[in-house]
mmCIF file of C-alpha atoms and ligand atoms in Angstrom:
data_model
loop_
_atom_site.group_PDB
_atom_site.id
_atom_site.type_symbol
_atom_site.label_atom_id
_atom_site.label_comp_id
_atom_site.label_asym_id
_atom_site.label_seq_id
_atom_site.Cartn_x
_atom_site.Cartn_y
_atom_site.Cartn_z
ATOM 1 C CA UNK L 21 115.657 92.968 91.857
ATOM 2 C CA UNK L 22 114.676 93.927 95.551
ATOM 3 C CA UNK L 23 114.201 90.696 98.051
ATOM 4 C CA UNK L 24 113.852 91.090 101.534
ATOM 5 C CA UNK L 25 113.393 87.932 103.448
ATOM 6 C CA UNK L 26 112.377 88.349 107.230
ATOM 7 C CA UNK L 27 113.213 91.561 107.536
ATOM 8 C CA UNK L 28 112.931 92.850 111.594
ATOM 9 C CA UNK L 29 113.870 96.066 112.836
ATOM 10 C CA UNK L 30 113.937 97.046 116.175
ATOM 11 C CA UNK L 31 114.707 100.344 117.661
ATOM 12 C CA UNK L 32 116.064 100.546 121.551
ATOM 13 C CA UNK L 33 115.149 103.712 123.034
ATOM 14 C CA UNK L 34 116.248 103.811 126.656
ATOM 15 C CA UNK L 35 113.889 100.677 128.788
ATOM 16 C CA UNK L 36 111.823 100.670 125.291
ATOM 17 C CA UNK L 37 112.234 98.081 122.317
ATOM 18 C CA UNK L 38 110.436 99.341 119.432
ATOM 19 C CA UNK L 39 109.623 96.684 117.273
ATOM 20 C CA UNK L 40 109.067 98.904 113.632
ATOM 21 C CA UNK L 41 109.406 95.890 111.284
ATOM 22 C CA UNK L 42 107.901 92.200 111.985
ATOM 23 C CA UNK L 43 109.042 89.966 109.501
ATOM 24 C CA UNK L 44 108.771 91.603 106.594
ATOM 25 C CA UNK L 45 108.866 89.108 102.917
ATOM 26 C CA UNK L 46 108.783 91.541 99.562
ATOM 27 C CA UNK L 47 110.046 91.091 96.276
ATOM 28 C CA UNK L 48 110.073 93.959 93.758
ATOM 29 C CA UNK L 49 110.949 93.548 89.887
ATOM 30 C CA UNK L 50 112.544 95.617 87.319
ATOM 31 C CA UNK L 51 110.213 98.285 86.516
ATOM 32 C CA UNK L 52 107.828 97.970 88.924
ATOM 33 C CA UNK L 53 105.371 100.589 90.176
ATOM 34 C CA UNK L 54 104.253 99.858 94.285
ATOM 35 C CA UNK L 55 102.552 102.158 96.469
ATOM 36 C CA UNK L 56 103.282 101.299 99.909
ATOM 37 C CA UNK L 57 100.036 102.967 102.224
ATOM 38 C CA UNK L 58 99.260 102.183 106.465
ATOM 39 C CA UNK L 59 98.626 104.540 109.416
ATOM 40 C CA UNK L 60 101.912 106.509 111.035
ATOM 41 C CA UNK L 61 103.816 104.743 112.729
ATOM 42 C CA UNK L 62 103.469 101.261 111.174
ATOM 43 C CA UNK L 63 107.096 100.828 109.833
ATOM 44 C CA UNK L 64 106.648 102.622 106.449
ATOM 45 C CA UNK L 65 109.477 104.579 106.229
ATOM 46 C CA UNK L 66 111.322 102.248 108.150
ATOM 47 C CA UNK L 67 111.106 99.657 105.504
ATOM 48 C CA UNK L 68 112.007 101.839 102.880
ATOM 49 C CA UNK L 69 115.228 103.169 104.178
ATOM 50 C CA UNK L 70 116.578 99.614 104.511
ATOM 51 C CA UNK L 71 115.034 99.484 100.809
ATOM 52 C CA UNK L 72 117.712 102.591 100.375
ATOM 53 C CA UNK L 73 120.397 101.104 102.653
ATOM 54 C CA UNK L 74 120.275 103.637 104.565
ATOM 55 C CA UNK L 75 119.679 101.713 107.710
ATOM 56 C CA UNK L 76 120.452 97.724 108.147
ATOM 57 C CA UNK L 77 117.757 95.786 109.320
ATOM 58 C CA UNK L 78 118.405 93.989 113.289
ATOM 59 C CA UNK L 79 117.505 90.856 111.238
ATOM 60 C CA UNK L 80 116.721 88.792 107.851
ATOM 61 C CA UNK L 81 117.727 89.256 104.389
ATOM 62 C CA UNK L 82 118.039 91.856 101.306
ATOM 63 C CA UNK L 83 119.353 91.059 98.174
ATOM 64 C CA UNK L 84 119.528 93.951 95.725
ATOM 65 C CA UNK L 85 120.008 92.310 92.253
ATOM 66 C CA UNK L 86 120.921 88.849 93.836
ATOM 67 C CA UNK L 87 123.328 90.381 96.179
ATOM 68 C CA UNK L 88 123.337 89.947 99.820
ATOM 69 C CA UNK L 89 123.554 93.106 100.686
ATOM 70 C CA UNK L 90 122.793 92.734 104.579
ATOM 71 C CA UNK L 91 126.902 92.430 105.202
ATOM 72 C CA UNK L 92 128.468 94.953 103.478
ATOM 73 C CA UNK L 93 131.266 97.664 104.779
ATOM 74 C CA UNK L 94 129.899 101.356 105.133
ATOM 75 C CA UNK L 95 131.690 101.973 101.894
ATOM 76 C CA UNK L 96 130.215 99.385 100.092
ATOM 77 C CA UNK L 97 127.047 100.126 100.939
ATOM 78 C CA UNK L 98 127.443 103.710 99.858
ATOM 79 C CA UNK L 99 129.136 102.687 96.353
ATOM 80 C CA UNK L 100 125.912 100.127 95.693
ATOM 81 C CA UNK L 101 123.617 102.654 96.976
ATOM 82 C CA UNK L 102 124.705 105.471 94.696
ATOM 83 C CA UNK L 103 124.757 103.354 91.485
ATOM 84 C CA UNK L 104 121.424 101.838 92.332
ATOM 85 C CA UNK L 105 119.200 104.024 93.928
ATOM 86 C CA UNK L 106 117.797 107.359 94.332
ATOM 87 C CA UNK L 107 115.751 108.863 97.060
ATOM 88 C CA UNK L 108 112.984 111.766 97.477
ATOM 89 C CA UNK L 109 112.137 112.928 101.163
ATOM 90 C CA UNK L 110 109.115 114.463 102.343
ATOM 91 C CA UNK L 111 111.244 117.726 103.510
ATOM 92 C CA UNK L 112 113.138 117.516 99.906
ATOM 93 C CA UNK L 113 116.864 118.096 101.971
ATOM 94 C CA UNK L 114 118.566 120.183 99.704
ATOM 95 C CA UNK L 115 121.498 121.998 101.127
ATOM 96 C CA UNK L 116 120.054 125.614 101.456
ATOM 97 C CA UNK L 117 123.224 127.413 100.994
ATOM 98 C CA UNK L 118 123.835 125.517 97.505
ATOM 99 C CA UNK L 119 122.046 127.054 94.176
ATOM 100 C CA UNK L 120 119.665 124.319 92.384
ATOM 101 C CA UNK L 121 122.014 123.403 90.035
ATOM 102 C CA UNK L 122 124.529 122.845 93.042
ATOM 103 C CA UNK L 123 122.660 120.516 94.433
ATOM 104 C CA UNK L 124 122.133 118.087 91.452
ATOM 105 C CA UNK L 125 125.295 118.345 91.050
ATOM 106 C CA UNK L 126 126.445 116.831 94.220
ATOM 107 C CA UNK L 127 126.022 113.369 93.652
ATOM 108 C CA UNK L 128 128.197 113.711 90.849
ATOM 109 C CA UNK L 129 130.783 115.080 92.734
ATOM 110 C CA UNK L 130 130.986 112.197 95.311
ATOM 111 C CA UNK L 131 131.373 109.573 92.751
ATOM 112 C CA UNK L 132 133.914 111.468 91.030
ATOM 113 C CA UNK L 133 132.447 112.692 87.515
ATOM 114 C CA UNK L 134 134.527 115.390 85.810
ATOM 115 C CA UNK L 135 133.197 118.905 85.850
ATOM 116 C CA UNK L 136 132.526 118.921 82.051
ATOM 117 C CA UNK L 137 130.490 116.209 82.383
ATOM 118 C CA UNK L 138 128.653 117.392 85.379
ATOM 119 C CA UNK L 139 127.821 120.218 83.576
ATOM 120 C CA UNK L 140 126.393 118.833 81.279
ATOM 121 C CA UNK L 141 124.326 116.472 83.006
ATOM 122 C CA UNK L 142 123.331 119.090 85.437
ATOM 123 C CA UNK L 143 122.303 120.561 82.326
ATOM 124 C CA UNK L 144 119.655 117.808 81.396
ATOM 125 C CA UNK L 145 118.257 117.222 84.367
ATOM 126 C CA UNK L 146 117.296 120.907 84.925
ATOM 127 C CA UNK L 147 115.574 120.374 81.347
ATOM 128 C CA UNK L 148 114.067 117.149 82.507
ATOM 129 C CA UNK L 149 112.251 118.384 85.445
ATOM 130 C CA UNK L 150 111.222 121.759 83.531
ATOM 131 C CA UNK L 151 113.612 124.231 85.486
ATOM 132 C CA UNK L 152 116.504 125.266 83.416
ATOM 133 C CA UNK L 153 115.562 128.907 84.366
ATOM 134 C CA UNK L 154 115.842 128.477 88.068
ATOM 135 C CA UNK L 155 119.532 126.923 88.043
ATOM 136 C CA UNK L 156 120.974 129.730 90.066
ATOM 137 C CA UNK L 157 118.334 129.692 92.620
ATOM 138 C CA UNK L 158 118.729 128.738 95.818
ATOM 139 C CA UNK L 159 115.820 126.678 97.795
ATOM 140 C CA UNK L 160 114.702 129.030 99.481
ATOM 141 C CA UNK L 161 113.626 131.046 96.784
ATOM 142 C CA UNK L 162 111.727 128.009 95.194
ATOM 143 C CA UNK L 163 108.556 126.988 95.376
ATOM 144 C CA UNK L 164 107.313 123.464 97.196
ATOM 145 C CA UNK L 165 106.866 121.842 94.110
ATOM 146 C CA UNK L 166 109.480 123.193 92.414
ATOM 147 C CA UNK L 167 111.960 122.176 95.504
ATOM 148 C CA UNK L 168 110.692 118.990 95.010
ATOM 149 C CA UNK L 169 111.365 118.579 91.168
ATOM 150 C CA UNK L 170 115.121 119.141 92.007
ATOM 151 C CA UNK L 171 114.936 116.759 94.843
ATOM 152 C CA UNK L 172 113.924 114.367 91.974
ATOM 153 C CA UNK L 173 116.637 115.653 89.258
ATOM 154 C CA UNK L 174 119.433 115.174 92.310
ATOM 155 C CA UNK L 175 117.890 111.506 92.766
ATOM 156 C CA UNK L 176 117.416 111.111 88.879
ATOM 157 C CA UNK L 177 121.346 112.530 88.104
ATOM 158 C CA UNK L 178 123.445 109.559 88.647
ATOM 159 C CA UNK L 179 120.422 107.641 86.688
ATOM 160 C CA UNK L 180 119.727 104.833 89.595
ATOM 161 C CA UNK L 181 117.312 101.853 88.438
ATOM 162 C CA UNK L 182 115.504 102.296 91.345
ATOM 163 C CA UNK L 183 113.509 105.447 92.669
ATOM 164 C CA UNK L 184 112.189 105.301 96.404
ATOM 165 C CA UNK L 185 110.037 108.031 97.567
ATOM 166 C CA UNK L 186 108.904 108.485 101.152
ATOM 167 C CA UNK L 187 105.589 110.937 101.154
ATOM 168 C CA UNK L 188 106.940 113.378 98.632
ATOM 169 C CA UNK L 189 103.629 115.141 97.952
ATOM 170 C CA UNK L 190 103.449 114.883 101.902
ATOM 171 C CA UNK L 191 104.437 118.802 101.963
ATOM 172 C CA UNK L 192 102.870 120.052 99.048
ATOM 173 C CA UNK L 193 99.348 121.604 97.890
ATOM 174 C CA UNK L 194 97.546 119.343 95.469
ATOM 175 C CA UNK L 195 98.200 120.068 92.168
ATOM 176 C CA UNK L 196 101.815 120.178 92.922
ATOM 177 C CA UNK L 197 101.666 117.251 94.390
ATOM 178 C CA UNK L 198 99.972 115.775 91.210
ATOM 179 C CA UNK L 199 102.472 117.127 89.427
ATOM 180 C CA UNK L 200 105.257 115.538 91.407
ATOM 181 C CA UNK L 201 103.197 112.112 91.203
ATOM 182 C CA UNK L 202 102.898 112.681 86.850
ATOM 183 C CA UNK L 203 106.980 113.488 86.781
ATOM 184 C CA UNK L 204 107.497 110.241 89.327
ATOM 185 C CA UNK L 205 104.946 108.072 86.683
ATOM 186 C CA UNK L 206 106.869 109.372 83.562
ATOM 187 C CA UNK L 207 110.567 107.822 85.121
ATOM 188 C CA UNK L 208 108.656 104.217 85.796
ATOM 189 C CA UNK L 209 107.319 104.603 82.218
ATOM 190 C CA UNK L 210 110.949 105.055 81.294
ATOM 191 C CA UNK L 211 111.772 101.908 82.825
ATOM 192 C CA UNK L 212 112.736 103.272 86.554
ATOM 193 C CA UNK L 213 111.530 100.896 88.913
ATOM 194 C CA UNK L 214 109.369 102.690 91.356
ATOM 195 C CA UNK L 215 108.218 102.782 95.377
ATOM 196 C CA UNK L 216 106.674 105.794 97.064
ATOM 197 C CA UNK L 217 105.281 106.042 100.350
ATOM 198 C CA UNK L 218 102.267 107.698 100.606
ATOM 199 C CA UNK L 219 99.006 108.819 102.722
ATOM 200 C CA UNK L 220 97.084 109.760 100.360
ATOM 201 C CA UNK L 221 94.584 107.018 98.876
ATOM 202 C CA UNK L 222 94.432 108.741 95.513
ATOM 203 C CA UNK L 223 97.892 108.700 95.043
ATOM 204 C CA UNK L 224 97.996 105.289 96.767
ATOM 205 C CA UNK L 225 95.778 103.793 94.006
ATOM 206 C CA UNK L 226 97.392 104.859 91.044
ATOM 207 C CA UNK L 227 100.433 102.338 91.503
ATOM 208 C CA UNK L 228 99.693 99.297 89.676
ATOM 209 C CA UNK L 229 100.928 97.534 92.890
ATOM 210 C CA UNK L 230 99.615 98.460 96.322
ATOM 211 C CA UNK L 231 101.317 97.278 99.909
ATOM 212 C CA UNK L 232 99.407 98.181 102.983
ATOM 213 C CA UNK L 233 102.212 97.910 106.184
ATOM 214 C CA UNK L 234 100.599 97.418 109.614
ATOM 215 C CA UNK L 235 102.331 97.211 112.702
ATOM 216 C CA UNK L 236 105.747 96.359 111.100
ATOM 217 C CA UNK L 237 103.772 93.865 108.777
ATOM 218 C CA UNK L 238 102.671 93.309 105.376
ATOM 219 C CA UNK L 239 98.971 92.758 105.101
ATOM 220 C CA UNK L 240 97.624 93.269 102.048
HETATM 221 P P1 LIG P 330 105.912 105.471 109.418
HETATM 222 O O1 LIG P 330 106.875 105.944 108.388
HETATM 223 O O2 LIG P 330 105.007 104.378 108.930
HETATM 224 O O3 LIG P 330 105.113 106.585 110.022
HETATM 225 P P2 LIG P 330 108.307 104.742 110.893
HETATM 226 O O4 LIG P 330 108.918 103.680 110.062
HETATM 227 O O5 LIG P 330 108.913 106.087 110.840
HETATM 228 O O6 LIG P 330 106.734 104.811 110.618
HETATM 229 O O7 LIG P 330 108.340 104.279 112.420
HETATM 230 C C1 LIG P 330 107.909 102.981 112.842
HETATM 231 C C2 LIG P 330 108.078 102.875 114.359
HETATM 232 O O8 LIG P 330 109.448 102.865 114.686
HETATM 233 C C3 LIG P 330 107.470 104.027 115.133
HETATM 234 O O9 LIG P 330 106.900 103.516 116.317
HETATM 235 C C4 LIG P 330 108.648 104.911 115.431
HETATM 236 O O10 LIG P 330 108.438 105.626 116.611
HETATM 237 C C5 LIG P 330 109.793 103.928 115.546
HETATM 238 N N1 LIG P 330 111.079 104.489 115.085
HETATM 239 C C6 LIG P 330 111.395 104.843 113.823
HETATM 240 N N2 LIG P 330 112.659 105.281 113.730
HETATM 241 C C7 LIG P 330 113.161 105.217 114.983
HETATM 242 C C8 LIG P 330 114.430 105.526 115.558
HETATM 243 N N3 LIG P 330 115.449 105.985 114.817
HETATM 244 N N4 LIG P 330 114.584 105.315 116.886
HETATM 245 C C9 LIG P 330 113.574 104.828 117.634
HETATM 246 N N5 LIG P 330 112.369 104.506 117.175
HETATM 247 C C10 LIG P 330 112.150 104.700 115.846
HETATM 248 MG MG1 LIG P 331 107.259 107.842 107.694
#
C-alpha cells in the first residue's frame, strides 16, 4: 500500500545542503504494524511526513495504493491525504481556542460532511477514545494523555487506512504513554495499518515490524 523507491530529501539552509534522506526503499502492507527507531537527527520524521504527504521528497518514488503520488497538485495531495491518512504529533497541535469536540470535528468540516453527521461522528470518537465527558473542554484544561487521545480521535474521524505517528508518547509520563501505545495497538488490530516513530526501545519492540533509520538510511 505504501512504496517508496529512492526516496532523497535534501534540505538547503543558506551555504548548507542537508542531506535528511539517502535513498530510502520501503514497502508497507495493509495492516501492518512498523516501529521506525534511530538517533535524532537521522531522517525519522523526515521520512514520515513524505509518508503523510506532507512534504515531497527532492527525489525517487511513492506510490500510495499503486498511485504515483510524487506529481500531484497541492489539492490533490490534500484530497488523497485526508481520505488516506491520519497523523499524531509529538506536541498533539490542537487548536487551543477550539473545545475537544471542535477539534475532531475539523477534519470533517474541510471535506465537507454535514453537521448532523459530524455530530454524530464527533460523537463516537469521543466514546472511542474514552472522553465523552470532556467534549467541551478545551486543551488546555486536558491532561497530556488525554490531549493526546483527541489528537488520535481527530486523526481516527475521517477513518484513514493508514495511522502515522511521530513520537506521540514523546511528551508524556509513562503510563500515559502506554496507554496511548494500547489505544494506537487496538486501531492496527482493527485493521488500521500502523507506523509510529519512536525513542523509546520498549515501545520500539512491540511493533511486529521494526526499521532502524541512520543517517537518512535504512539499516536494519
Ligand atoms: P529525526 O526526526 O530523526 O530527529 P529529522 O527528520 O527531523 O530527524 O531531521 C533530519 C535532518 O534534516 C536533520 O539534520 C535536520 O536538521 C534536517 N532537517 C529537517 N527538517 C528540516 C528543514 N525543514 N530544513 C532544514 N533542515 C531540516
Ligand atoms: Mg523527529
Amino acid at each position: 500500500m505504501i512504496q517508496l523507491l529512492d526516496i532523497h530529501r535534501f534540505f538547503q539552509v543558506g551555504e548548507q545542503t542537508v542531506h535528511a534522506l539517502n535513498g530510502v526503499n520501503l514497502s508497507v502492507e495493509h495492516g501492518e504494524y512498523v516501529s521506525v527507531m534511530g538517533p535524532s537527527g537521522s531522517g525519522k520524521s523526515t521520512l514520515l511526513n513524505i509518508v503523510a504527504l506532507l512534504d515531497q521528497p527532492s527525489s525517487g518514488r511513492y506510490f500510495l495504493n499503486g498511485k504515483d503520488v510524487t506529481q500531484q497538485s497541492d489539492d490533490e495531495l490534500a484530497r488523497i491525504r485526508r481520505d488516506n491518512i491520519g497523523f499524531v504529533f509529538q506536541f498533539f497541535h490542537l487548536i487551543p481556542r477550539l473545545t475537544a469536540a471542535e477539534n475532531i470535528e475539523m477534519p470533517m468540516i474541510l471535506a465537507g460532511i454535514d453537521s448532523k453527521q459530524r455530530k454524530q461522528k464527533v460523537g463516537q470518537a469521543l466514546a472511542s477514545v474514552s472522553l465523552s465527558d470532556r467534549a467541551e473542554h478545551r486543551p488546555s484544561q486536558l491532561s497530556g494523555g488525554q490531549l493526546q487521545r483527541i489528537a488520535i480521535a481527530r486523526a481516527m474521524v475521517m477513518q484513514p487506512a493508514i495511522l502515522l505517528a511521530d513520537e506521540p508518547t514523546g511528551n508524556l509520563d509513562s503510563k500515559s504513554g502506554l496507554e496511548i501505545i494500547d489505544l494506537l495497538e487496538e486501531l492496527n488490530r482493527q485493521g488500521v495499518t500502523l507506523i509510529i516513530i519512536t525513542h523509546d526501545r520498549n515501545i520500539g519492540e512491540r511493533a511486529k515490524r521494526r526499521i532502524q533509520i541512520i543517517d537518512g538510511v535504512i539499516v536494519d
